[in-house]
Amino acid sequence: MNRYIALLLISMCLISCEKKEKPTGILNEDKMVNVLIDIHVTEGISSAMPVPYDSSQVLYKLLEREVFLKHEVTDSVFTESMRYYLQYPDRMDHIYARVIDSLVVLESKPKSEE
């Protein structure tokens, strides 16, 4: 009897650990990287402005909207994509490693090249 219970528990565990398919409407990793790069650049721009905090938040929201328009993504799709990738830490680490690498390259470029 104990063997059957153990077998049942192991089977349930294996089924629940099975990788889920990515739901429709989730950004692919490349697009997610590109959007996140622009989001972080936008955060840097708005926080570096010599304006009060609440004004910088308004500016950030305007710039964020421009990022979403540029990438043809809605804020809800971006939010759902973030939620999805946050469920898979290894994938999110890989995405953010690419984002950080790209931001380092952008930061190291002389201003005249931009």
Short mmCIF file of C-alpha atoms in Angstrom, two decimals:
data_model
loop_
_atom_site.label_atom_id
_atom_site.label_comp_id
_atom_site.label_asym_id
_atom_site.label_seq_id
_atom_site.Cartn_x
_atom_site.Cartn_y
_atom_site.Cartn_z
CA MET A 1 0.00 0.00 0.00
CA ASN A 2 2.82 2.40 0.90
CA ARG A 3 4.44 1.68 -2.47
CA TYR A 4 1.28 2.76 -4.29
CA ILE A 5 1.07 5.96 -2.29
CA ALA A 6 4.73 6.71 -2.95
CA LEU A 7 4.29 5.96 -6.65
CA LEU A 8 1.23 8.19 -6.79
CA LEU A 9 3.07 11.06 -5.07
CA ILE A 10 6.07 10.73 -7.37
CA SER A 11 3.80 10.68 -10.43
CA MET A 12 1.97 13.79 -9.25
CA CYS A 13 5.26 15.55 -8.60
CA LEU A 14 6.60 14.73 -12.05
CA ILE A 15 3.41 15.91 -13.71
CA SER A 16 3.37 19.17 -11.75
CA CYS A 17 7.05 19.81 -12.46
CA GLU A 18 6.51 19.47 -16.19
CA LYS A 19 7.47 22.61 -18.10
CA LYS A 20 4.48 24.65 -19.07
CA GLU A 21 4.16 26.09 -22.54
CA LYS A 22 4.58 29.81 -22.83
CA PRO A 23 1.12 31.40 -22.93
CA THR A 24 0.14 33.42 -25.97
CA GLY A 25 0.77 37.12 -25.76
CA ILE A 26 4.06 36.79 -23.88
CA LEU A 27 7.04 38.63 -25.38
CA ASN A 28 9.83 36.43 -26.67
CA GLU A 29 13.18 36.76 -24.91
CA ASP A 30 14.78 38.95 -27.59
CA LYS A 31 11.93 41.44 -27.57
CA MET A 32 11.86 41.39 -23.76
CA VAL A 33 15.57 42.22 -23.68
CA ASN A 34 15.10 45.15 -26.08
CA VAL A 35 12.15 46.56 -24.14
CA LEU A 36 13.98 46.21 -20.82
CA ILE A 37 17.05 47.98 -22.20
CA ASP A 38 14.93 50.96 -23.23
CA ILE A 39 13.00 50.88 -19.94
CA HIS A 40 16.23 51.07 -17.94
CA VAL A 41 17.61 53.86 -20.14
CA THR A 42 14.32 55.70 -19.57
CA GLU A 43 14.63 55.22 -15.80
CA GLY A 44 18.14 56.64 -15.94
CA ILE A 45 17.07 59.67 -17.94
CA SER A 46 14.12 60.50 -15.71
CA SER A 47 16.07 60.04 -12.47
CA ALA A 48 18.99 62.16 -13.72
CA MET A 49 16.80 65.17 -14.49
CA PRO A 50 17.17 68.03 -12.01
CA VAL A 51 13.46 68.08 -11.19
CA PRO A 52 11.44 67.13 -8.11
CA TYR A 53 10.75 63.44 -7.59
CA ASP A 54 7.06 63.62 -8.50
CA SER A 55 7.91 65.45 -11.74
CA SER A 56 10.50 62.81 -12.62
CA GLN A 57 7.85 60.12 -12.10
CA VAL A 58 5.51 61.90 -14.52
CA LEU A 59 8.37 62.20 -17.01
CA TYR A 60 9.17 58.51 -16.57
CA LYS A 61 5.58 57.50 -17.33
CA LEU A 62 5.65 59.59 -20.53
CA LEU A 63 8.97 58.11 -21.61
CA GLU A 64 7.81 54.60 -20.71
CA ARG A 65 4.78 55.06 -22.95
CA GLU A 66 7.14 56.04 -25.79
CA VAL A 67 9.16 52.86 -25.21
CA PHE A 68 6.02 50.74 -25.47
CA LEU A 69 4.98 52.56 -28.66
CA LYS A 70 8.46 52.11 -30.15
CA HIS A 71 8.35 48.36 -29.52
CA GLU A 72 4.63 48.05 -30.35
CA VAL A 73 3.90 46.55 -26.93
CA THR A 74 1.18 47.43 -24.44
CA ASP A 75 2.00 47.93 -20.79
CA SER A 76 -0.26 44.99 -19.92
CA VAL A 77 1.62 42.65 -22.29
CA PHE A 78 4.90 43.84 -20.80
CA THR A 79 3.61 43.30 -17.25
CA GLU A 80 2.31 39.81 -18.07
CA SER A 81 5.61 38.96 -19.75
CA MET A 82 7.51 40.08 -16.65
CA ARG A 83 5.25 37.94 -14.46
CA TYR A 84 5.79 34.96 -16.74
CA TYR A 85 9.60 35.26 -16.84
CA LEU A 86 9.81 35.87 -13.09
CA GLN A 87 8.40 32.37 -12.62
CA TYR A 88 11.55 31.03 -14.30
CA PRO A 89 14.56 32.56 -12.50
CA ASP A 90 17.12 30.97 -14.84
CA ARG A 91 15.46 32.51 -17.89
CA MET A 92 15.11 35.87 -16.15
CA ASP A 93 18.79 35.77 -15.14
CA HIS A 94 19.70 35.10 -18.77
CA ILE A 95 17.49 37.96 -19.97
CA TYR A 96 18.96 40.39 -17.45
CA ALA A 97 22.52 39.30 -18.23
CA ARG A 98 21.85 40.33 -21.83
CA VAL A 99 20.22 43.59 -20.71
CA ILE A 100 23.18 44.47 -18.48
CA ASP A 101 25.70 43.61 -21.22
CA SER A 102 23.85 45.88 -23.65
CA LEU A 103 23.62 48.72 -21.12
CA VAL A 104 27.36 48.46 -20.42
CA VAL A 105 28.06 48.71 -24.16
CA LEU A 106 25.72 51.71 -24.47
CA GLU A 107 27.35 53.42 -21.52
CA SER A 108 30.85 52.88 -22.88
CA LYS A 109 30.05 54.47 -26.25
CA PRO A 110 31.25 58.05 -26.66
CA LYS A 111 28.37 60.55 -26.76
CA SER A 112 29.18 61.50 -30.37
CA GLU A 113 28.39 57.95 -31.59
CA GLU A 114 24.86 57.91 -30.17
#
